[in-house]
XYZ file of C-alpha atoms in Angstrom:
676
model
C -15.245 -8.932 8.544
C -15.092 -5.310 9.387
C -17.687 -2.594 9.550
C -16.378 0.771 8.534
C -18.539 3.509 9.978
C -17.354 7.045 10.458
C -18.538 10.126 12.215
C -19.698 12.681 9.687
C -18.308 15.731 11.453
C -19.448 18.850 9.648
C -21.401 16.782 7.133
C -23.468 15.350 9.960
C -23.939 18.807 11.434
C -25.318 20.110 8.148
C -27.697 17.150 7.780
C -28.591 16.140 11.340
C -31.489 13.919 10.294
C -29.688 11.993 7.594
C -28.962 8.433 8.590
C -27.783 5.303 6.837
C -27.917 2.284 9.071
C -27.034 -1.371 8.540
C -29.648 -3.695 9.934
C -27.428 -6.151 11.784
C -23.826 -7.155 12.133
C -22.556 -9.613 9.576
C -21.956 -12.969 11.160
C -21.508 -15.034 8.055
C -20.125 -14.082 4.649
C -17.637 -11.281 5.194
C -18.111 -9.870 1.733
C -21.637 -8.543 2.317
C -24.112 -7.419 4.913
C -26.400 -9.786 6.801
C -29.814 -8.463 7.659
C -32.296 -10.280 9.835
C -34.597 -7.336 10.466
C -38.213 -7.926 9.563
C -39.793 -5.900 6.807
C -42.736 -5.102 9.070
C -42.826 -2.201 11.512
C -41.410 -2.829 14.972
C -42.827 -1.484 18.234
C -39.920 -0.978 20.574
C -40.538 -0.092 24.150
C -38.921 2.919 25.689
C -36.584 2.579 28.632
C -39.301 3.550 31.059
C -41.770 0.833 30.025
C -42.215 -2.135 32.396
C -42.393 -5.624 30.897
C -45.669 -7.443 31.435
C -45.846 -11.160 31.586
C -47.811 -12.638 28.713
C -48.219 -9.310 26.892
C -47.529 -9.021 23.174
C -48.029 -11.235 20.216
C -47.780 -15.022 20.501
C -44.309 -16.410 20.398
C -42.672 -13.250 21.712
C -39.724 -13.351 24.044
C -36.012 -14.107 23.808
C -36.486 -17.624 22.472
C -39.018 -16.607 19.884
C -37.392 -13.487 18.487
C -33.986 -15.069 18.052
C -31.990 -12.635 20.200
C -28.881 -13.800 22.032
C -26.980 -12.926 25.189
C -28.465 -10.050 27.160
C -30.010 -8.392 24.120
C -33.780 -8.804 23.756
C -36.098 -7.668 21.002
C -39.574 -6.357 21.741
C -42.411 -8.351 20.171
C -44.090 -6.862 17.164
C -47.546 -5.675 18.053
C -50.218 -7.443 16.067
C -53.111 -5.272 17.228
C -51.782 -1.791 17.776
C -52.246 -0.517 14.283
C -53.737 -3.144 12.043
C -55.017 -0.653 9.531
C -51.595 0.959 9.274
C -49.890 -2.392 8.579
C -52.425 -3.267 5.888
C -51.877 0.108 4.219
C -48.099 -0.328 4.295
C -48.303 -3.836 2.879
C -50.360 -2.511 -0.031
C -47.781 0.166 -0.742
C -44.965 -2.363 -0.583
C -46.718 -4.430 -3.214
C -46.597 -1.395 -5.491
C -42.803 -1.659 -5.520
C -41.763 1.000 -3.003
C -39.200 -0.444 -0.642
C -37.141 0.955 2.180
C -34.231 -1.404 1.694
C -31.514 -1.919 -0.834
C -30.684 -5.514 -1.503
C -27.120 -6.438 -0.608
C -24.820 -8.698 -2.558
C -26.016 -11.793 -0.746
C -29.683 -10.838 -0.688
C -29.431 -8.964 2.616
C -31.030 -5.579 3.121
C -29.478 -2.237 3.948
C -32.127 0.125 5.351
C -32.195 3.849 4.611
C -34.116 6.351 6.747
C -34.312 10.093 6.579
C -36.389 12.972 7.852
C -39.651 14.607 6.959
C -38.878 18.310 6.786
C -35.446 17.517 8.231
C -37.054 16.472 11.566
C -37.814 13.051 12.998
C -41.373 12.518 14.198
C -41.736 10.701 17.448
C -45.097 9.052 17.878
C -46.447 7.609 21.069
C -48.927 4.761 20.965
C -51.228 3.885 23.779
C -52.050 0.201 23.855
C -55.663 -0.850 24.075
C -55.510 -2.752 27.333
C -52.505 -1.703 29.354
C -52.322 2.029 28.878
C -48.590 1.722 28.343
C -46.614 4.178 26.287
C -44.623 2.823 23.334
C -42.382 4.506 20.817
C -43.514 3.794 17.285
C -40.883 4.360 14.608
C -42.411 5.630 11.366
C -41.389 3.427 8.488
C -39.709 5.412 5.744
C -39.717 4.516 2.081
C -37.366 5.434 -0.724
C -37.385 4.766 -4.398
C -34.058 3.434 -5.623
C -32.569 5.185 -8.614
C -31.047 3.445 -11.579
C -27.444 2.340 -11.184
C -25.259 1.640 -8.216
C -24.362 5.290 -7.746
C -27.907 6.462 -7.032
C -28.015 7.743 -3.460
C -30.958 10.161 -3.530
C -33.715 9.308 -1.057
C -37.444 9.841 -1.550
C -39.750 11.478 1.046
C -40.759 9.325 3.964
C -44.192 7.736 4.111
C -46.740 9.231 6.431
C -48.311 7.118 9.100
C -52.008 6.303 9.027
C -54.292 8.615 10.917
C -56.087 7.188 13.917
C -57.562 8.254 17.220
C -55.199 5.982 19.106
C -52.150 7.986 18.020
C -51.681 10.761 20.516
C -49.050 12.254 22.708
C -49.172 12.501 26.479
C -48.298 16.195 26.520
C -50.126 17.295 23.390
C -51.388 16.308 19.954
C -49.403 14.145 17.506
C -47.143 16.622 15.715
C -43.461 17.036 14.861
C -41.273 18.033 17.767
C -39.847 21.574 17.463
C -36.273 20.261 17.425
C -34.611 16.981 16.559
C -33.844 15.202 19.816
C -31.558 12.314 20.544
C -34.619 10.198 21.201
C -35.755 10.862 17.642
C -32.460 9.593 16.282
C -32.385 6.579 18.553
C -35.960 5.568 17.806
C -35.257 5.851 14.082
C -32.452 3.315 14.267
C -33.235 -0.019 12.676
C -31.064 -2.009 15.012
C -32.789 -1.412 18.323
C -32.435 -5.064 19.174
C -28.750 -4.390 19.720
C -29.438 -1.940 22.571
C -28.624 -3.028 26.053
C -31.738 -4.206 27.857
C -32.854 -2.284 30.955
C -34.109 -4.358 33.899
C -37.894 -4.477 34.042
C -38.741 -2.124 36.895
C -41.724 0.089 37.524
C -41.017 3.711 36.575
C -40.619 6.028 39.584
C -43.708 8.200 40.073
C -41.565 11.345 39.950
C -40.010 10.428 36.567
C -42.446 12.324 34.337
C -42.297 15.441 36.533
C -38.497 15.259 36.482
C -38.475 14.969 32.697
C -40.913 17.912 32.309
C -38.710 20.034 34.553
C -35.632 19.156 32.492
C -37.504 19.996 29.284
C -38.383 23.499 30.531
C -34.739 24.443 31.181
C -32.624 26.357 28.700
C -29.784 24.788 26.749
C -26.972 25.834 29.124
C -29.067 24.746 32.102
C -29.583 21.321 30.533
C -25.830 20.970 29.955
C -25.130 21.881 33.566
C -27.690 19.345 34.773
C -26.220 16.634 32.560
C -22.732 17.394 33.850
C -23.904 17.070 37.433
C -25.841 13.894 36.574
C -22.791 12.256 34.968
C -20.717 12.964 38.071
C -23.237 11.031 40.130
C -23.404 7.999 37.825
C -21.632 4.733 38.457
C -19.163 3.359 35.832
C -21.691 0.754 34.671
C -24.222 3.510 34.014
C -21.672 5.563 32.071
C -20.845 2.477 30.023
C -24.530 2.053 29.203
C -24.758 5.674 28.053
C -21.784 5.183 25.764
C -23.327 2.046 24.262
C -26.525 3.947 23.529
C -25.035 7.240 22.332
C -22.055 6.263 20.198
C -23.936 4.244 17.537
C -26.316 7.144 16.900
C -23.532 9.319 15.488
C -22.140 6.767 13.075
C -22.703 7.453 9.408
C -21.948 5.538 6.218
C -20.937 8.793 4.570
C -19.234 7.038 1.644
C -22.603 5.938 0.288
C -23.970 9.459 0.680
C -21.230 11.210 -1.266
C -21.057 11.550 -5.049
C -18.946 8.818 -6.581
C -16.072 11.162 -7.418
C -15.827 12.431 -3.838
C -16.190 8.928 -2.424
C -13.290 7.717 -4.590
C -11.216 10.700 -3.479
C -11.827 9.798 0.170
C -10.971 6.142 -0.448
C -7.747 7.140 -2.215
C -6.307 8.031 1.206
C -6.737 4.451 2.460
C -3.903 1.973 2.391
C -4.348 -0.930 -0.058
C -4.954 -3.332 2.828
C -7.802 -1.120 4.067
C -9.243 -0.867 0.555
C -9.498 -4.645 0.423
C -11.277 -4.631 3.771
C -13.609 -1.849 2.670
C -14.597 -3.934 -0.352
C -16.064 -6.495 2.070
C -18.357 -3.981 3.759
C -21.215 -3.791 1.262
C -21.960 -3.993 -2.440
C -21.577 -0.280 -3.171
C -18.304 -0.039 -1.246
C -17.022 -2.985 -3.251
C -17.867 -1.211 -6.523
C -15.840 1.799 -5.361
C -12.974 -0.245 -3.923
C -12.606 -2.140 -7.237
C -12.167 1.073 -9.236
C -9.355 0.618 -11.757
C -8.091 4.215 -11.596
C -7.979 4.032 -7.801
C -5.686 1.001 -7.990
C -3.620 2.631 -10.724
C -2.662 5.362 -8.265
C -1.798 2.760 -5.630
C 0.447 1.016 -8.170
C 2.189 4.259 -9.069
C 2.833 4.994 -5.418
C 4.566 1.625 -5.152
C 6.463 2.063 -8.416
C 4.591 -0.801 -10.095
C 4.785 -0.627 -13.861
C 1.796 -0.771 -16.192
C 0.380 -4.309 -16.287
C 0.793 -6.167 -19.545
C -2.864 -7.157 -19.645
C -4.160 -3.612 -19.032
C -6.465 -3.749 -22.045
C -7.886 -7.143 -21.199
C -10.903 -6.406 -19.055
C -13.568 -8.874 -18.094
C -16.483 -9.182 -15.682
C -15.719 -10.942 -12.428
C -19.393 -11.064 -11.532
C -22.470 -9.039 -12.531
C -21.705 -5.403 -11.843
C -18.013 -5.887 -11.051
C -15.312 -5.246 -13.619
C -11.937 -6.925 -13.366
C -9.220 -4.352 -12.535
C -5.847 -4.995 -14.218
C -4.182 -2.470 -11.917
C -5.489 -4.216 -8.824
C -4.293 -7.518 -10.256
C -0.820 -6.000 -10.799
C -0.783 -4.667 -7.236
C -1.810 -8.009 -5.735
C 0.766 -9.862 -7.822
C 3.522 -7.526 -6.647
C 2.419 -7.923 -3.045
C 2.704 -11.703 -3.312
C 6.135 -11.352 -4.922
C 7.263 -9.135 -2.043
C 5.991 -11.696 0.446
C 7.921 -14.410 -1.399
C 11.099 -12.375 -0.995
C 10.392 -11.740 2.646
C 9.069 -15.051 3.917
C 8.284 -17.422 1.052
C 9.789 -20.860 0.820
C 13.287 -20.740 -0.685
C 13.159 -23.190 -3.541
C 16.282 -24.906 -4.753
C 18.091 -22.420 -7.031
C 19.046 -23.122 -10.626
C 22.782 -23.831 -10.773
C 24.607 -22.509 -13.840
C 28.109 -23.963 -14.021
C 30.808 -22.477 -16.205
C 34.144 -20.622 -16.320
C 35.772 -23.645 -14.666
C 37.511 -22.505 -11.482
C 38.104 -18.923 -12.628
C 36.728 -15.797 -10.982
C 33.517 -14.242 -12.324
C 34.577 -10.602 -12.591
C 31.409 -8.989 -13.980
C 27.732 -9.888 -14.149
C 24.770 -8.465 -16.120
C 21.117 -9.466 -15.920
C 18.347 -8.125 -18.166
C 14.994 -9.750 -18.905
C 15.649 -13.480 -19.018
C 19.249 -13.149 -20.198
C 22.282 -13.383 -17.917
C 25.814 -12.483 -19.057
C 28.841 -13.373 -16.940
C 32.423 -12.279 -17.635
C 35.491 -14.001 -16.234
C 39.258 -13.803 -16.061
C 39.253 -16.888 -18.321
C 38.983 -14.376 -21.277
C 35.358 -15.324 -22.089
C 31.802 -14.220 -21.485
C 28.872 -16.613 -21.241
C 25.238 -15.908 -22.085
C 22.695 -17.864 -20.012
C 18.938 -18.332 -20.036
C 17.501 -17.358 -16.667
C 14.470 -19.554 -17.397
C 16.134 -22.829 -18.360
C 19.583 -22.265 -16.843
C 21.276 -23.262 -20.098
C 24.382 -21.573 -21.483
C 23.144 -20.381 -24.882
C 26.344 -18.644 -26.062
C 30.022 -18.438 -25.144
C 31.594 -15.191 -26.362
C 35.187 -15.944 -27.322
C 37.626 -13.395 -28.711
C 39.387 -11.501 -25.943
C 43.028 -12.398 -25.326
C 42.962 -11.240 -21.733
C 40.635 -11.438 -18.758
C 37.275 -9.658 -18.994
C 36.935 -7.072 -16.209
C 33.947 -4.937 -17.193
C 30.748 -5.303 -19.184
C 27.459 -3.624 -20.080
C 24.310 -4.991 -21.705
C 21.184 -3.671 -23.408
C 18.715 -6.081 -24.978
C 20.804 -8.395 -27.158
C 23.876 -6.106 -27.288
C 26.783 -6.877 -24.939
C 29.913 -4.694 -24.550
C 32.957 -6.016 -22.739
C 36.295 -4.548 -21.643
C 39.431 -6.594 -21.104
C 43.012 -6.591 -19.954
C 43.882 -6.939 -23.643
C 43.165 -3.147 -23.833
C 40.151 -3.517 -26.158
C 36.395 -3.295 -25.989
C 34.217 -5.700 -27.937
C 30.600 -5.347 -29.038
C 28.730 -8.671 -29.202
C 25.415 -9.961 -30.473
C 24.192 -12.113 -27.600
C 21.718 -13.985 -29.788
C 24.275 -15.224 -32.293
C 27.497 -14.961 -30.263
C 29.040 -12.849 -33.038
C 31.609 -10.136 -32.253
C 30.204 -7.083 -34.064
C 33.023 -4.610 -33.327
C 36.416 -4.566 -31.638
C 37.185 -1.098 -30.281
C 40.881 -0.199 -30.203
C 42.419 2.839 -28.566
C 43.191 2.285 -24.899
C 46.766 1.444 -23.989
C 46.014 -0.455 -20.780
C 43.275 -2.520 -19.146
C 39.709 -1.323 -19.713
C 38.593 -1.272 -16.081
C 35.128 0.343 -16.224
C 32.426 1.439 -18.646
C 28.908 2.844 -18.768
C 26.378 2.492 -21.590
C 23.750 5.087 -22.475
C 21.741 4.641 -25.641
C 24.074 3.819 -28.507
C 27.109 5.302 -26.800
C 29.421 3.815 -24.229
C 32.118 5.551 -22.162
C 35.100 3.441 -21.098
C 37.691 4.169 -18.412
C 41.137 2.628 -18.429
C 44.242 2.219 -16.352
C 45.903 4.435 -18.972
C 44.184 7.372 -17.137
C 41.943 8.249 -20.113
C 38.295 7.890 -20.979
C 36.893 7.252 -24.435
C 33.409 7.744 -25.843
C 32.370 5.195 -28.473
C 29.509 4.687 -30.925
C 28.620 1.010 -30.558
C 26.745 0.897 -33.883
C 29.695 2.100 -35.994
C 32.511 1.115 -33.648
C 34.074 4.575 -33.902
C 35.831 6.404 -31.064
C 34.041 9.755 -30.898
C 35.940 11.532 -28.113
C 38.984 11.060 -25.849
C 38.866 12.624 -22.376
C 42.289 13.294 -20.869
C 43.058 14.863 -17.498
C 43.362 12.186 -14.827
C 46.916 11.356 -13.771
C 46.174 7.817 -12.515
C 44.006 4.865 -13.418
C 40.307 5.558 -13.978
C 38.385 3.209 -11.686
C 34.706 4.194 -12.172
C 32.620 6.160 -14.663
C 29.017 7.321 -15.141
C 27.368 8.793 -18.254
C 23.858 10.271 -18.623
C 24.020 11.174 -22.313
C 25.225 14.725 -21.642
C 27.883 14.659 -18.957
C 30.573 12.133 -18.083
C 31.653 11.739 -14.447
C 34.777 9.727 -13.595
C 36.622 8.736 -10.441
C 40.287 7.746 -10.384
C 43.189 6.634 -8.292
C 44.478 10.245 -8.321
C 41.954 10.988 -5.494
C 39.790 13.196 -7.746
C 36.399 13.121 -9.423
C 36.076 14.885 -12.761
C 33.028 16.170 -14.646
C 33.398 16.236 -18.421
C 31.668 17.762 -21.414
C 32.313 14.965 -23.932
C 31.406 17.019 -27.004
C 34.114 19.597 -26.300
C 36.347 17.022 -24.593
C 36.814 19.503 -21.727
C 36.796 18.963 -17.959
C 34.211 21.329 -16.459
C 34.917 20.501 -12.793
C 37.607 18.706 -10.829
C 36.098 17.659 -7.499
C 38.832 17.588 -4.872
C 38.376 16.489 -1.279
C 39.071 12.789 -1.064
C 42.403 11.840 0.459
C 42.688 8.406 -1.162
C 41.638 6.473 -4.254
C 38.076 6.827 -5.557
C 36.548 3.405 -6.157
C 32.816 3.983 -6.724
C 30.497 6.577 -8.274
C 26.800 7.342 -8.622
C 25.358 10.139 -10.778
C 21.673 11.076 -11.205
C 22.095 14.158 -13.400
C 22.082 16.549 -10.442
C 24.153 14.951 -7.701
C 27.423 13.060 -7.821
C 28.204 10.605 -5.034
C 31.752 9.276 -4.716
C 33.144 6.579 -2.427
C 36.804 6.351 -1.532
C 39.413 4.320 0.266
C 39.637 7.228 2.737
C 36.394 5.791 4.325
C 34.303 8.839 3.389
C 31.486 9.316 0.895
C 31.040 12.737 -0.654
C 27.964 14.281 -2.247
C 28.653 16.918 -4.911
C 26.584 19.346 -6.941
C 27.272 18.650 -10.624
C 26.638 22.238 -11.789
C 28.718 24.124 -9.240
C 31.162 21.380 -8.292
C 30.615 22.131 -4.594
C 30.749 19.388 -1.971
C 27.308 19.353 -0.360
C 27.858 16.640 2.253
C 30.622 14.422 3.557
C 29.094 11.184 4.766
C 31.166 9.700 7.577
C 30.580 6.435 9.372
C 32.240 3.648 7.390
C 35.596 2.354 8.554
C 37.114 1.155 5.285
C 36.788 1.152 1.486
C 33.341 1.863 0.054
C 33.381 -0.625 -2.792
C 29.802 -0.379 -4.024
C 26.894 2.069 -3.991
C 23.429 2.488 -5.478
C 21.439 5.737 -5.697
C 17.694 6.139 -6.287
C 16.030 9.515 -5.867
C 17.547 10.845 -2.656
C 18.297 7.422 -1.101
C 21.855 6.093 -1.243
C 22.864 2.603 -0.120
C 26.592 1.982 0.371
C 28.472 -1.271 0.976
C 31.835 -1.263 2.678
C 34.778 -3.513 3.359
C 34.070 -2.998 7.083
C 31.202 -5.553 6.619
C 28.435 -2.971 7.088
C 25.875 -1.410 4.776
C 24.500 2.085 5.345
C 21.415 3.864 4.032
C 21.721 7.637 3.552
C 19.591 10.612 2.589
C 21.855 12.601 0.262
C 19.723 15.746 0.560
C 20.290 16.025 4.302
C 23.481 13.990 4.613
C 21.850 11.918 7.351
C 22.525 8.220 7.861
C 19.060 6.675 8.013
C 20.006 3.088 8.809
C 23.080 0.928 9.393
C 22.531 -2.688 8.406
C 24.340 -4.513 11.147
C 23.576 -6.397 14.346
C 23.913 -10.089 15.252
C 23.014 -11.165 11.686
C 25.322 -8.765 9.874
C 27.971 -9.870 7.391
C 31.155 -11.270 8.868
C 33.408 -10.030 6.080
C 33.645 -7.359 3.375
C 30.489 -6.508 1.425
C 31.145 -7.326 -2.233
C 27.951 -6.162 -3.948
C 24.469 -4.794 -3.274
C 21.116 -4.086 -4.922
C 18.050 -2.365 -3.499
C 14.408 -1.757 -4.372
C 11.645 0.318 -2.815
C 11.293 -2.226 0.014
C 14.429 -4.367 0.293
C 18.209 -4.256 0.225
C 20.078 -7.348 -0.984
C 23.776 -7.631 -0.065
C 26.529 -10.168 -0.763
C 29.791 -10.709 1.043
C 33.111 -12.504 1.219
C 31.549 -14.560 4.024
C 29.593 -16.573 1.432
C 26.111 -15.207 2.232
C 23.469 -13.123 0.517
C 21.274 -11.265 2.993
C 17.904 -9.543 2.683
C 17.202 -6.369 4.683
C 14.209 -4.103 5.121
C 15.009 -0.766 3.485
C 12.832 1.389 5.758
C 13.616 -0.159 9.130
C 17.085 -1.531 8.454
C 16.069 -4.840 10.032
C 17.587 -8.100 8.894
C 14.952 -10.220 7.139
C 16.737 -13.478 6.301
C 19.578 -15.181 4.445
C 18.794 -15.859 0.799
C 22.071 -17.729 0.194
C 24.455 -19.283 2.712
C 27.325 -21.308 1.208
C 28.524 -24.288 3.175
C 32.056 -23.090 2.450
C 31.265 -19.637 3.814
C 33.937 -18.569 6.244
C 36.448 -21.031 4.822
C 36.882 -19.555 1.365
C 33.409 -19.520 -0.236
C 32.620 -16.099 -1.700
C 29.655 -14.409 -3.374
C 31.403 -12.065 -5.825
C 28.496 -10.407 -7.593
C 24.711 -10.235 -7.400
C 22.117 -8.890 -9.813
C 18.405 -8.776 -9.046
C 15.189 -8.117 -10.912
C 11.688 -7.869 -9.510
C 11.294 -11.646 -9.407
C 14.791 -13.162 -9.681
C 18.166 -13.015 -7.969
C 21.396 -14.046 -9.709
C 24.497 -14.725 -7.600
C 28.029 -15.341 -8.885
C 29.809 -17.560 -6.365
C 33.169 -19.275 -6.077
C 36.300 -19.197 -3.959
C 39.942 -18.167 -4.035
C 41.242 -21.421 -2.608
C 39.200 -24.044 -4.457
C 36.748 -24.730 -1.626
C 33.720 -23.653 -3.702
C 33.021 -24.383 -7.354
C 32.558 -21.371 -9.639
C 28.890 -21.098 -10.657
C 25.815 -18.929 -10.909
C 22.811 -19.419 -8.624
C 19.398 -18.217 -9.862
C 16.637 -17.819 -7.248
C 13.064 -17.256 -8.430
C 10.437 -15.388 -6.360
C 7.753 -15.081 -9.022
C 4.104 -16.035 -8.504
C 1.433 -17.354 -10.805
C -1.884 -15.585 -10.228
C -4.680 -16.999 -12.365
């Protein structure tokens, strides 16, 4: 349980008398306040009042009033103002109440000023002549709805001859003093008790002298007094002063402003704030507030957004909060959840899985055995085997139920994954189709014949041929407008496919280009020369040369300005392409022991696979190793993880070996959760 109180700052300066105070600390249910304060008026002695044995109402004392530790509560006077209590009880019966009922039936008391000043009354007891502070009991009428925060004028105390002040008649003090604020607090029982000693005879004269001084003189006196205090006395002052300047300003603000303030809290703090009181819970459950938190985390619109229901009276179920909580649990499953036994999908005999696609609940694997297989990620069954190529399959793309494959037989094929039918066979290349990229209904293919071709997958027609490279095309990217290709001729080319012209030839690499990323503005190329280059697509200028790897950069992924690169030197690096800075290097005692074969990353994690037979999970922001997701027993002796593909809840790994030590198969790991 937490209690979130804040200092009002300027707000408190503008409204010095305004105070919202919780009656007592919650010691039970953490979702609501606990209030043990009595509804009747309390007479609380000032710090100068000596304690008299046997004085007060029957049953008073630490055992009777229920206080604990060193805290003691003054007994409620049963004779001091009987008429006043009767009058207040009558008014309470009329329905005016100073408390707002909490979620568990507890009370949250609201007090405020009369004329923006607190009135400090002094009561002289009938028999002892002692001075007591009497806190006027304020009333407010609650408005309709949970958002009503306006407070009604405070109730005047009954008139009586016994109410008088030592230094003058009973009247408002000219200024609001700290004593006024402290005496107005509902939780005086929490104040540290002062030992019962007789007041020094010079105390009243000393206080009158202090009161006559000017403001600067009072500050000087206080400064000198603090210097002469012992640490225990300073600690007491802090315990008394600090609580008086705490304000529940959230409940005082209009709902729109309160939600704006809460929007700056982290989701974890929002959940804690919801446990503070009923009104805070209403605000912290706001659906639009959680929608913004989801968007900050990149969480997509929940499927059940329109299905809204009441959790309890006054609280509406928030689909966005549900989506956020579900994603949080999924992230925790990735990070530290129990690794359940993966689904094992066996196929392709002992051949190498050369390409892997994963979309929705459909997995497509291509192999050098000339076939592709379509698998169900839910059941693990092979639902289709796509047969038709006469050479090994080396590249593939997938969208919904459409699969495109490229082969050493120099053709591309368009397949219907639901039926296993070959819809089109695309002829034109004169050598192996080594790479391709699908955008909409068009796919661009790159071949070892040094050309690129743009195809319409619905008609099967070759729309454009892009010629200009003088060596095999190894990687290609297409955004619907521009084509970017990297080749073994050490260059990267930018093409206008409609005019079949090369708009830029990006020169700078000193060895073969193996990997590309293109986001419409920046081109990132990785080469066997160990460097990674960042280019501007419009001007063709090299913006940054990223140095740090020691070998071939075989795989990269780019999102926004974050680039993650995997290298044959067994390391993975995280870069900021806008500054060219290396943010993290994923290495250390738990790093891969062999070349990195594939990688995927999200907003929180990086997943990498390697020739050492492992799949590792890393923290994207810190670069710290989290844990091994897969570790083949044959790792280090021939077991390899060739490819990985990941979704939000699943990880698919293509594993095997080059020497027969590991059977060729797919492993499917599930990190989903079931929140009901």
